[in-house]
PDB file of C-alpha atoms in Angstrom:
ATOM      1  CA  UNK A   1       0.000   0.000   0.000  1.00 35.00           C
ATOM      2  CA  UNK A   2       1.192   3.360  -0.943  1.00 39.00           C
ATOM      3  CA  UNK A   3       1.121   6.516   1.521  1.00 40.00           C
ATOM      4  CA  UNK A   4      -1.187   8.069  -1.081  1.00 38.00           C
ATOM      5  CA  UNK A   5      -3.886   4.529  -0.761  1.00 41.00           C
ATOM      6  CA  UNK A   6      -6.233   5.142   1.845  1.00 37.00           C
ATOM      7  CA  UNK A   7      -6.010   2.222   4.774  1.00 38.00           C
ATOM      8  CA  UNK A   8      -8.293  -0.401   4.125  1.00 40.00           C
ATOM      9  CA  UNK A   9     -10.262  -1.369   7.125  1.00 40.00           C
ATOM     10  CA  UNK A  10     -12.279  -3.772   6.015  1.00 48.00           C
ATOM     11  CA  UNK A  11      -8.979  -6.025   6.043  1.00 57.00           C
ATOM     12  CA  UNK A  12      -7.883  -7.327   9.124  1.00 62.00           C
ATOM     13  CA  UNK A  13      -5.227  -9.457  11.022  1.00 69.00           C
ATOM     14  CA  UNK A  14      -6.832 -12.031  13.285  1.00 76.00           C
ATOM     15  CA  UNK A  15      -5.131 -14.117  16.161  1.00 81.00           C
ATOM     16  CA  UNK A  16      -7.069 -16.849  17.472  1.00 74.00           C
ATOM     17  CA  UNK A  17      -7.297 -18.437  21.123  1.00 73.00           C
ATOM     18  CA  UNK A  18      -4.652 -16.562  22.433  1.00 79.00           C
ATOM     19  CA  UNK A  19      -4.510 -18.281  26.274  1.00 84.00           C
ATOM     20  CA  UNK A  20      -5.141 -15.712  28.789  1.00 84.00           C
ATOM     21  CA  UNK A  21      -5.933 -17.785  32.301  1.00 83.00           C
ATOM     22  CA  UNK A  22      -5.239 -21.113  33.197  1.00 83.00           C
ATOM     23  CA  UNK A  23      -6.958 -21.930  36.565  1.00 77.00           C
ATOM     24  CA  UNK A  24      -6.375 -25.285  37.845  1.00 76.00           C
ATOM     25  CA  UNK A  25      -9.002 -27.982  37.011  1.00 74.00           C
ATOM     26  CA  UNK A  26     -10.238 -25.597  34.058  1.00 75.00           C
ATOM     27  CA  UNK A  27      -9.707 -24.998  30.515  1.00 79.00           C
ATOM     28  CA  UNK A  28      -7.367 -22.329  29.036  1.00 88.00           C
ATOM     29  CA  UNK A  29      -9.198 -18.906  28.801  1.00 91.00           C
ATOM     30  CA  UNK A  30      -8.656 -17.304  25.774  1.00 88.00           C
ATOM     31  CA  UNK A  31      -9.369 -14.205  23.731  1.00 93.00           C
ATOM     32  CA  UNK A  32      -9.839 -13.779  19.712  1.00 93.00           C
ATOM     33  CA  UNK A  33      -7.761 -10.464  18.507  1.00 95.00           C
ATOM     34  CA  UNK A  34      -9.007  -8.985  15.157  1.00 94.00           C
ATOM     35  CA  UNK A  35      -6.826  -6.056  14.360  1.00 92.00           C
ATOM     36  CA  UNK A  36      -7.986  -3.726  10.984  1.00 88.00           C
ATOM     37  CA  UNK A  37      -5.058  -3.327   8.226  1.00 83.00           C
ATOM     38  CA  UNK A  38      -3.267  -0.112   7.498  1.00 75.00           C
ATOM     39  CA  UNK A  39      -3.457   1.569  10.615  1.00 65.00           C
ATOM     40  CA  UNK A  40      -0.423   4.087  11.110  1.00 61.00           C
ATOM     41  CA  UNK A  41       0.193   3.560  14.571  1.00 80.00           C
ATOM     42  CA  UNK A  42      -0.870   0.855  17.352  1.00 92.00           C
ATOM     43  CA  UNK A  43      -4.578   0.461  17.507  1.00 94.00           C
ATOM     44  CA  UNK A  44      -7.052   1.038  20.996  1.00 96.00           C
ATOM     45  CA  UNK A  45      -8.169  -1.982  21.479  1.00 97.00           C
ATOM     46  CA  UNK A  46     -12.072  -2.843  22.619  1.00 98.00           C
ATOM     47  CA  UNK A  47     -12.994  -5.462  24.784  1.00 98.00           C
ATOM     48  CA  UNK A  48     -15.917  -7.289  23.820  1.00 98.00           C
ATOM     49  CA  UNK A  49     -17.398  -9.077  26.595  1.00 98.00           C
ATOM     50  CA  UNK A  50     -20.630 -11.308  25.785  1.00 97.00           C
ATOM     51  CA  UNK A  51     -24.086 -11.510  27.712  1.00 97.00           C
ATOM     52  CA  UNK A  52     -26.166 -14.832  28.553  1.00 97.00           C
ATOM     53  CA  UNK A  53     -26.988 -14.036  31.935  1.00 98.00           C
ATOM     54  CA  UNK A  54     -23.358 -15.468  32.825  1.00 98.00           C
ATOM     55  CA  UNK A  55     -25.061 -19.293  32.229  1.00 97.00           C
ATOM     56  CA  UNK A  56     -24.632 -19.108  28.331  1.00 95.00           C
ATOM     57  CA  UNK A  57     -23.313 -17.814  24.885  1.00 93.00           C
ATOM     58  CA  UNK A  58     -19.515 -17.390  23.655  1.00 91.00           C
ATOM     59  CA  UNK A  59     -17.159 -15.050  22.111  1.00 88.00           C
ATOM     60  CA  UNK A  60     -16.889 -17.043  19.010  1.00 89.00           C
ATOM     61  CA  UNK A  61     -20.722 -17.715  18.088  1.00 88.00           C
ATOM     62  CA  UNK A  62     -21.961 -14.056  18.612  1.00 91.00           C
ATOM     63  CA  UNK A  63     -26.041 -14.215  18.791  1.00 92.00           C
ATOM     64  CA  UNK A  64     -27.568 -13.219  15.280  1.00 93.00           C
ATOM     65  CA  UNK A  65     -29.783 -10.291  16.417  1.00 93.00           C
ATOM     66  CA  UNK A  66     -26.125  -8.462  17.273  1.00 95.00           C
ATOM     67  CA  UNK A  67     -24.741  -9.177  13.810  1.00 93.00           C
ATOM     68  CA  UNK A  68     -27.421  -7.818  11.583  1.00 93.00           C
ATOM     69  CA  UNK A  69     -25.792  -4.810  12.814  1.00 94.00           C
ATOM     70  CA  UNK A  70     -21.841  -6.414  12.863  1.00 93.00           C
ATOM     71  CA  UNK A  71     -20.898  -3.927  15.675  1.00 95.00           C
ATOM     72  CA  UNK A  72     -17.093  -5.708  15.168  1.00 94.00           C
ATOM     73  CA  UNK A  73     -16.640  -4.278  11.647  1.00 93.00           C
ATOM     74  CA  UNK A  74     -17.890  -1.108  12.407  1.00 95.00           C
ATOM     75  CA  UNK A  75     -15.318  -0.959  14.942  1.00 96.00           C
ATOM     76  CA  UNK A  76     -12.534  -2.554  12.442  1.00 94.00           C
ATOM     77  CA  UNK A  77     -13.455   0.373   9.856  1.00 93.00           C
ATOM     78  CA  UNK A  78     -13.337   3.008  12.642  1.00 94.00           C
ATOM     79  CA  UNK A  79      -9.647   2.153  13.439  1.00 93.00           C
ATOM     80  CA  UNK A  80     -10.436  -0.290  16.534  1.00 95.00           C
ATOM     81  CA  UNK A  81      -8.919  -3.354  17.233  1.00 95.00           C
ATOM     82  CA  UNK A  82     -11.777  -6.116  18.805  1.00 96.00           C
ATOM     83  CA  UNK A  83     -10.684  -8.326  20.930  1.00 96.00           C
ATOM     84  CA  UNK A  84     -13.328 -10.784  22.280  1.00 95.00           C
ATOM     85  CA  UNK A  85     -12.686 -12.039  25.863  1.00 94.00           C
ATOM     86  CA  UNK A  86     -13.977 -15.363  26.875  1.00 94.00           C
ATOM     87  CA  UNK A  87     -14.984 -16.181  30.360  1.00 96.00           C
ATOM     88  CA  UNK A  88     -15.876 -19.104  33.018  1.00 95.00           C
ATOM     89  CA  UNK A  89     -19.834 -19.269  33.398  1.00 96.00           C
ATOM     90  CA  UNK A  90     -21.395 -19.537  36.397  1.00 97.00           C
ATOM     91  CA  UNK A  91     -21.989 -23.166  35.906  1.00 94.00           C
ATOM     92  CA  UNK A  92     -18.226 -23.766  35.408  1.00 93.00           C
ATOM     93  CA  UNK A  93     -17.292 -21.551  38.758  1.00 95.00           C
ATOM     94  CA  UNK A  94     -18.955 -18.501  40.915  1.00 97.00           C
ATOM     95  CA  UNK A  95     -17.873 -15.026  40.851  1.00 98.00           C
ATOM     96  CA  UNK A  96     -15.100 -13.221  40.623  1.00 98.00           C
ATOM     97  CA  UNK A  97     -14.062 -16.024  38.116  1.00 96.00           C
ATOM     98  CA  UNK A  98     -15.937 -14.091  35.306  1.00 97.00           C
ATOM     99  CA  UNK A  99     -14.042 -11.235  36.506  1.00 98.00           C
ATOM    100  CA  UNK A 100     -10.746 -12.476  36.771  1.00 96.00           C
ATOM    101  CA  UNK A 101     -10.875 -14.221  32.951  1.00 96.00           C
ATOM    102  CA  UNK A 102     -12.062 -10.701  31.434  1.00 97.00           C
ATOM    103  CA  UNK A 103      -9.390  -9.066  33.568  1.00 97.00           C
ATOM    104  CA  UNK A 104      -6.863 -11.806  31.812  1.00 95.00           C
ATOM    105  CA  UNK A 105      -7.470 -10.482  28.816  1.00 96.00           C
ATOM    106  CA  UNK A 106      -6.836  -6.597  29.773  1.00 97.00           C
ATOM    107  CA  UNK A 107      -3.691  -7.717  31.303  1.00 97.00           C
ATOM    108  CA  UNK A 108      -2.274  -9.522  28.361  1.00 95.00           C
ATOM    109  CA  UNK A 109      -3.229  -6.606  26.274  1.00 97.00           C
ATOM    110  CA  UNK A 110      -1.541  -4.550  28.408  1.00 97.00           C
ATOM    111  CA  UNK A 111       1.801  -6.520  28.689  1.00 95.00           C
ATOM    112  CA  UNK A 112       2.051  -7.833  25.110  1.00 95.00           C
ATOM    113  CA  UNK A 113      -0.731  -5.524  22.853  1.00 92.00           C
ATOM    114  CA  UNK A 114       2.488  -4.055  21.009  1.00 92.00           C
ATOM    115  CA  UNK A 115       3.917  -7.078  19.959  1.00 91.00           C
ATOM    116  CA  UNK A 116       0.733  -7.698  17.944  1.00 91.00           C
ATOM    117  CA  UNK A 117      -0.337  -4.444  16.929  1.00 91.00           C
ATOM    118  CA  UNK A 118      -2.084  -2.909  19.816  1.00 95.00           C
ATOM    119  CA  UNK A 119      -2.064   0.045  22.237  1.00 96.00           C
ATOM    120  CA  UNK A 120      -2.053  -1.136  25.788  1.00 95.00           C
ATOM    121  CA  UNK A 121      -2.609   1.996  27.056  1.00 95.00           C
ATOM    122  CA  UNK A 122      -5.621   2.522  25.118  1.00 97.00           C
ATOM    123  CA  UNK A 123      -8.042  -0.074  25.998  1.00 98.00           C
ATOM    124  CA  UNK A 124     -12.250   0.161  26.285  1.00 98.00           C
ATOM    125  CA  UNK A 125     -14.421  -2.553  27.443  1.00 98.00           C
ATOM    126  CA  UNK A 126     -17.793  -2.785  25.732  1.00 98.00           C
ATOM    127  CA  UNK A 127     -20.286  -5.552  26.771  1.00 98.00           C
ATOM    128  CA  UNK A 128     -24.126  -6.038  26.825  1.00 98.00           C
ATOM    129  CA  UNK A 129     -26.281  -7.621  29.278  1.00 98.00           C
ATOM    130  CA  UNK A 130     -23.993  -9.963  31.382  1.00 98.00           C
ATOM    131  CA  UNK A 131     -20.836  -8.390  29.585  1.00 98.00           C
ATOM    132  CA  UNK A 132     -21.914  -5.096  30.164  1.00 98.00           C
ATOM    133  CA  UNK A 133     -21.812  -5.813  34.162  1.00 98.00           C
ATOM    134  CA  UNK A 134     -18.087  -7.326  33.631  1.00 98.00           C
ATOM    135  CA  UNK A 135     -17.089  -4.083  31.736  1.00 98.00           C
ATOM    136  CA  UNK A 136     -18.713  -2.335  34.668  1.00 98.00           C
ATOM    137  CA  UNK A 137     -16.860  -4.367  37.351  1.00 98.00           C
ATOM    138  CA  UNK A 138     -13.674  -3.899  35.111  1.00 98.00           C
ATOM    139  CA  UNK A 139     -13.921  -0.150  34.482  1.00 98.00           C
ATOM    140  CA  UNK A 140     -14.669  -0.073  38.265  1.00 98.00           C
ATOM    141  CA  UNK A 141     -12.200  -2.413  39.841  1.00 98.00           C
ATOM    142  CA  UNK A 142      -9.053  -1.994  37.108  1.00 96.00           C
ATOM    143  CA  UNK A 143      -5.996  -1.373  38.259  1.00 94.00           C
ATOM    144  CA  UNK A 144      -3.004   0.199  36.824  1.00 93.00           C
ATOM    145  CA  UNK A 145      -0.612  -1.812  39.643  1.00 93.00           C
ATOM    146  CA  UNK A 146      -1.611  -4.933  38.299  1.00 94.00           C
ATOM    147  CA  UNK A 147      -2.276  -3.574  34.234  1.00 96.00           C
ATOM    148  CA  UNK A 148      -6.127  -4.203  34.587  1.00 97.00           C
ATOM    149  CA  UNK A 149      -6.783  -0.336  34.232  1.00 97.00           C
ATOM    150  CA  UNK A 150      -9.069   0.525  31.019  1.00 98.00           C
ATOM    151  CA  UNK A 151      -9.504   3.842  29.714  1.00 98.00           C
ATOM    152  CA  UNK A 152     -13.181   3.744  28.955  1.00 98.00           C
ATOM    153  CA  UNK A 153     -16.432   1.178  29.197  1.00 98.00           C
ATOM    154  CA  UNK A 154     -19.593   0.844  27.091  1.00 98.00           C
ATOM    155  CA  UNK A 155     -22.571  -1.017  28.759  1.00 98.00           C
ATOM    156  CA  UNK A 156     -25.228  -2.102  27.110  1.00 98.00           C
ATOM    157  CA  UNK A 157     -28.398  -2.902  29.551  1.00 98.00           C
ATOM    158  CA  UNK A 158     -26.119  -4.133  32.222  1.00 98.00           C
ATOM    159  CA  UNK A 159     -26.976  -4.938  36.142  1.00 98.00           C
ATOM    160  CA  UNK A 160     -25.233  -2.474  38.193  1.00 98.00           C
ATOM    161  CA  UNK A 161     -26.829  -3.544  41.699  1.00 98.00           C
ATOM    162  CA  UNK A 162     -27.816  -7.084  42.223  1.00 98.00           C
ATOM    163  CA  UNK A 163     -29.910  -6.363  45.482  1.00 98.00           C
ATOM    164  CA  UNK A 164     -32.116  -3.978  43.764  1.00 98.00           C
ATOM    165  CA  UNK A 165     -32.983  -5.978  40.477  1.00 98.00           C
ATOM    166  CA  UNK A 166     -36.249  -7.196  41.392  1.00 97.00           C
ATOM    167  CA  UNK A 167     -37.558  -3.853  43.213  1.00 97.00           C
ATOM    168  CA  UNK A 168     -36.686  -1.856  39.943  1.00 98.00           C
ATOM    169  CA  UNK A 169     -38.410  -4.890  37.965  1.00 96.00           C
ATOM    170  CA  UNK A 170     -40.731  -3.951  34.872  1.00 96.00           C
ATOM    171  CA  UNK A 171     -44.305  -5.022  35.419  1.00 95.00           C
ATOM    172  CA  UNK A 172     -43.842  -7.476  33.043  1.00 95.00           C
ATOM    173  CA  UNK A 173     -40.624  -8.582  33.721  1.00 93.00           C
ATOM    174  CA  UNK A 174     -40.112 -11.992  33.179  1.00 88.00           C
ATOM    175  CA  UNK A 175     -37.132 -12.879  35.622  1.00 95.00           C
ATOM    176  CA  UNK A 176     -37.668 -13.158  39.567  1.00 97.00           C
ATOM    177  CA  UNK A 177     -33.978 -11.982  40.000  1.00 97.00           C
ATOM    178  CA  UNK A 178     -34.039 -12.784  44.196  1.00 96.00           C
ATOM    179  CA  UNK A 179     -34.991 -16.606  43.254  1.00 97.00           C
ATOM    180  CA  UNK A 180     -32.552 -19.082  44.379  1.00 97.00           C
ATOM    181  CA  UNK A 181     -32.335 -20.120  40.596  1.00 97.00           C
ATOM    182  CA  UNK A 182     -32.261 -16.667  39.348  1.00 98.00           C
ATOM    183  CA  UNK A 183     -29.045 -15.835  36.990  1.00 98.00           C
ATOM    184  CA  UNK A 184     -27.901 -13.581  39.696  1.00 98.00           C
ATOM    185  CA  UNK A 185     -27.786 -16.671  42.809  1.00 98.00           C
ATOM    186  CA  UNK A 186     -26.342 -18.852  40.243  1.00 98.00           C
ATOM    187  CA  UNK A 187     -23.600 -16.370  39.363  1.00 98.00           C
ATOM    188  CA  UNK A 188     -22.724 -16.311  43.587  1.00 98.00           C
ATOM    189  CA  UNK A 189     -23.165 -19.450  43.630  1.00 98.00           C
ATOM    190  CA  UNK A 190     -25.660 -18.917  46.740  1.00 98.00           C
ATOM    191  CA  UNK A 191     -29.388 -17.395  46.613  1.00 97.00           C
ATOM    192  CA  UNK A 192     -28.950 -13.587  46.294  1.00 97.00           C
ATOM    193  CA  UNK A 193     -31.849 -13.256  48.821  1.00 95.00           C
ATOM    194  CA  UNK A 194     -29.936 -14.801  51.870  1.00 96.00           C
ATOM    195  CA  UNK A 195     -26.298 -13.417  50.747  1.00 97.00           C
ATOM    196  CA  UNK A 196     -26.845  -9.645  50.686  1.00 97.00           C
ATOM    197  CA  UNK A 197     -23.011  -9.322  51.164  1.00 98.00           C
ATOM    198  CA  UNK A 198     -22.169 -11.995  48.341  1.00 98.00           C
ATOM    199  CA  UNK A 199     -24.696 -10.062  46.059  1.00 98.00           C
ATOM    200  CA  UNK A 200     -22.925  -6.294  46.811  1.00 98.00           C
ATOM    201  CA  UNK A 201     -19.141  -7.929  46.407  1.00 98.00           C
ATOM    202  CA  UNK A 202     -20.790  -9.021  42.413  1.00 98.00           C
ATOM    203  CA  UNK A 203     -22.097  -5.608  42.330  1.00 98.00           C
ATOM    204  CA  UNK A 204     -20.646  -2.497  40.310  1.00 98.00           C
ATOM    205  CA  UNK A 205     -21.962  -0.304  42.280  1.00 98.00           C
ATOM    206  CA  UNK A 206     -20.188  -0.891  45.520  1.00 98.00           C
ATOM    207  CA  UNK A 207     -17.200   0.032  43.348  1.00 98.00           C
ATOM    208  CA  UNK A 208     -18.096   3.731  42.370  1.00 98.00           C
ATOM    209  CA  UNK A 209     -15.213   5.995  43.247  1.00 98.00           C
ATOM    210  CA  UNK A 210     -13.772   9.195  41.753  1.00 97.00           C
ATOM    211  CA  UNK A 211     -11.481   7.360  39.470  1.00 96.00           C
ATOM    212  CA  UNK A 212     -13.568   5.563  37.509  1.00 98.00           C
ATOM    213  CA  UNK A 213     -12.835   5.645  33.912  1.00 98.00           C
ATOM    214  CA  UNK A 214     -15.570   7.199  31.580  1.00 98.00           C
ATOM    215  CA  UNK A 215     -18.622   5.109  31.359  1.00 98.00           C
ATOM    216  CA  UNK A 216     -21.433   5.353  28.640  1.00 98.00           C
ATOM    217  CA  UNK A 217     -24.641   3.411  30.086  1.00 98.00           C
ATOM    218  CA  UNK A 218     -27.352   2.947  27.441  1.00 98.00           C
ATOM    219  CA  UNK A 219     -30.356   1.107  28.847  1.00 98.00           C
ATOM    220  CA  UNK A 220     -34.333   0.437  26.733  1.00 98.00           C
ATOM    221  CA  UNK A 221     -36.681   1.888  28.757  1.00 98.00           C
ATOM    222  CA  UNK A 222     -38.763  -1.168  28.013  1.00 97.00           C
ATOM    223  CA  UNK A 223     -36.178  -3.945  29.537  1.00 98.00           C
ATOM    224  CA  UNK A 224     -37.718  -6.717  30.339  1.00 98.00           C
ATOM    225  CA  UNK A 225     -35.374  -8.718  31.757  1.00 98.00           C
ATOM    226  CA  UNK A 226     -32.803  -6.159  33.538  1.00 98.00           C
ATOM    227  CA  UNK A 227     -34.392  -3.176  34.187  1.00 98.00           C
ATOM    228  CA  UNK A 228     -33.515   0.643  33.310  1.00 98.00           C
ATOM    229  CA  UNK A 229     -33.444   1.017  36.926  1.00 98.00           C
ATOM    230  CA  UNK A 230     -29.696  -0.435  37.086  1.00 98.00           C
ATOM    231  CA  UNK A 231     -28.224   1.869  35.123  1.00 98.00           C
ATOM    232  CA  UNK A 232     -29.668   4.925  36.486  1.00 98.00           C
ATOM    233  CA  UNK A 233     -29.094   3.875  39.382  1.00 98.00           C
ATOM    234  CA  UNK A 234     -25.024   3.595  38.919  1.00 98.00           C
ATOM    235  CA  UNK A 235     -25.216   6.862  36.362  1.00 98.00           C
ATOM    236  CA  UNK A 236     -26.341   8.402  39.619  1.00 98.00           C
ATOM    237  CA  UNK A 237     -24.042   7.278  41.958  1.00 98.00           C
ATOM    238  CA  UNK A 238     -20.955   8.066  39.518  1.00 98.00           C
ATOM    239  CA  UNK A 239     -22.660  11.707  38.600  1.00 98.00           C
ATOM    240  CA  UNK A 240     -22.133  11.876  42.902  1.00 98.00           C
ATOM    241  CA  UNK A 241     -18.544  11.317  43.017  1.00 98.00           C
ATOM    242  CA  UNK A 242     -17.768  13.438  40.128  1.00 98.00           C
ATOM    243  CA  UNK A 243     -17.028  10.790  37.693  1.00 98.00           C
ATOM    244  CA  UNK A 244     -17.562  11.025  33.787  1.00 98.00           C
ATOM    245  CA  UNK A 245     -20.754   9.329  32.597  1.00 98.00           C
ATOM    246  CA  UNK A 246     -23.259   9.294  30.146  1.00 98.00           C
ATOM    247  CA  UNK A 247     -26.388   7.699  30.106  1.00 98.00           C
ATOM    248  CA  UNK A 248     -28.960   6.818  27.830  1.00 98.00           C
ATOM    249  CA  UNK A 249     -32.409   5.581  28.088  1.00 98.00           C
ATOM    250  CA  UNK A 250     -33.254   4.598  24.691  1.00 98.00           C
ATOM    251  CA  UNK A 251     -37.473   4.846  24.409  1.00 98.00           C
ATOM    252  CA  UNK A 252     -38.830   1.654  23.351  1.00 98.00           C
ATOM    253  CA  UNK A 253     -36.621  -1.172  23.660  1.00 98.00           C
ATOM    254  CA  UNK A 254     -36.783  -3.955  25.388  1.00 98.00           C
ATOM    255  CA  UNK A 255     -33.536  -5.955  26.054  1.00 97.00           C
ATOM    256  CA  UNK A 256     -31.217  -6.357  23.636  1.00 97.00           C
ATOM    257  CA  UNK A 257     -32.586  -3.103  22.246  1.00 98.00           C
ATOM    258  CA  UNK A 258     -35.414  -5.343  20.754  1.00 97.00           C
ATOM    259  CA  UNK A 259     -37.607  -3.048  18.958  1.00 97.00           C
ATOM    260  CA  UNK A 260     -35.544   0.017  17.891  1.00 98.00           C
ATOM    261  CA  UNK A 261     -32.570  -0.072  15.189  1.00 97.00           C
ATOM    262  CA  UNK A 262     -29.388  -1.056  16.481  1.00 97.00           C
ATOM    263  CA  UNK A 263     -27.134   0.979  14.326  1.00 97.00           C
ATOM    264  CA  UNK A 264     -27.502   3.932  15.527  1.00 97.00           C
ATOM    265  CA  UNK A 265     -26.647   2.884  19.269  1.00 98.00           C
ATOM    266  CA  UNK A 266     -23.221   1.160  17.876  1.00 98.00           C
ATOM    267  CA  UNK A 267     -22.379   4.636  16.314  1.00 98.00           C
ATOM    268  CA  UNK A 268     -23.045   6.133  19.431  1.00 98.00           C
ATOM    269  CA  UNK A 269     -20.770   3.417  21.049  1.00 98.00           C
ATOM    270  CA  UNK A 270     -18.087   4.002  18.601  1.00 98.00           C
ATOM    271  CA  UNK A 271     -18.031   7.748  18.914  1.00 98.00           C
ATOM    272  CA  UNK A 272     -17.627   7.535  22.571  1.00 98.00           C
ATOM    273  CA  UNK A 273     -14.376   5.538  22.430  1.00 98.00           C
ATOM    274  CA  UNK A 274     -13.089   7.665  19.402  1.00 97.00           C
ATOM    275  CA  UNK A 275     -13.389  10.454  21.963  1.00 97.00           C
ATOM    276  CA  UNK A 276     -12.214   9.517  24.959  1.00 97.00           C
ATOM    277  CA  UNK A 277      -9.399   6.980  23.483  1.00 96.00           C
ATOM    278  CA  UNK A 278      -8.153   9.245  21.201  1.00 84.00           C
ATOM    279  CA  UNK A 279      -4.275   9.877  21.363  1.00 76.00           C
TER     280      UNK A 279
END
């Protein structure tokens, strides 16, 4: 390619099941890299973490309602690397595990991004549902001691308070979130009813400090399954502290912004990291 060619994002570089964590008695953790060609410098890097209520889905098999919209190439043609972080469900081991294997993947950016094409300093996390709470607990718990420190976090209908899931419940929800089955007691591996303290320790909003990294929270007003509640809720508490946050309560949608056009929200996504990751 010529300087005079324009870069040509819709290439890309991939690198596949690159082992992250190894806890005993499990399998690797890994994380897919897909890096776009031509960039002239290293690439920020954003975490994708996946939702399924921590009991299902993968980073490999994204669900088909996200890639009508292919959020990934958008972000390969805006100049982003994508790196898709796998972690432990709750059937496989209770939190912080999720944590921890989503952390695993900041840190390796962190201490090896270069040697493949990406800026370790320059990392967002960007997750929906279950993800969104990881990038939540990430953006919240990072540290720059141990190279889990991101710059930014995008979460999409996340739970931000685990005690207060079922008060903030739409009428119609369809999830008794203080059951002793609920996603939330399987996740703690204990029913969230009787464990207040287990439930707060899983929750991102016991985290809120100062510090936190800027946080875009977009939430459907019609959320059936987590409602909008949680992310007001933790918009207020980092608006408190002084810490930089957006939030937006999109009119209409359900989870998984069923019922409004998800392109627009992934541009809104995008511009947010362009913004605050910028150089």
């Amino acid at each position: 390619m010529t300087d005079s060619e324009p870069p040509r994002w819709n290439d890309r570089i991939e690198h596949r099941d690159i082992v992250v964590n190894e806890a005993p008695g499990f399998r690797p953790v890994t994380l897919d890299l897909v890096l776009p060609v031509g960039a002239p410098r290293l690439a920020p890097v954003l975490v994708w973490i996946h939702g399924g209520a921590w009991l299902f889905g993968s980073p490999k098999q994204p669900p088909d309602w996200l890639m009508e919209a292919d959020p990934f190439t958008a972000a390969l043609r805006a100049g982003f690397a994508v790196a898709s972080a796998q972690y432990r469900l709750s059937g496989e081991a209770h939190f912080p595990a999720q944590l921890d294997d989503v952390k695993a993947a900041v840190r390796w950016l962190r201490r090896h991004g270069d040697k493949v094409g990406v800026d370790g300093e320059r990392i967002g996390v960007w997750g929906e549902s279950a993800g969104g709470h990881l990038a939540s607990m990430v953006a919240l718990t990072g540290d720059d001691q141990d190279d889990t420190g991101v710059r930014a976090a995008v979460c999409w209908y996340a739970p931000s308070n685990l005690l207060t899931m079922q008060s903030q419940a739409h009428p119609s929800g369809t999830i008794d979130h203080d059951a002793a089955d609920s996603p939330e007691s399987l996740l703690i591996g204990a029913p969230l009813a009787d464990n207040p303290r287990l439930g707060l320790a899983a929750s991102p909003i016991t985290y809120v400090t100062d510090q936190a990294p800027p946080m875009l929270l977009i939430h459907g007003d019609q959320d059936l399954v987590v409602p909008v509640g949680q992310s007001e809720e933790l918009a207020a508490a980092l608006t408190a502290v002084g810490a930089e946050v957006e939030l937006s309560v999109v009119q209409g949608a359900d989870h998984c912004f069923a019922g409004v056009p998800l392109e627009p929200l992934i541009r809104d996504a995008l511009a947010f990291f362009t913004r605050v990751l910028a150089p």
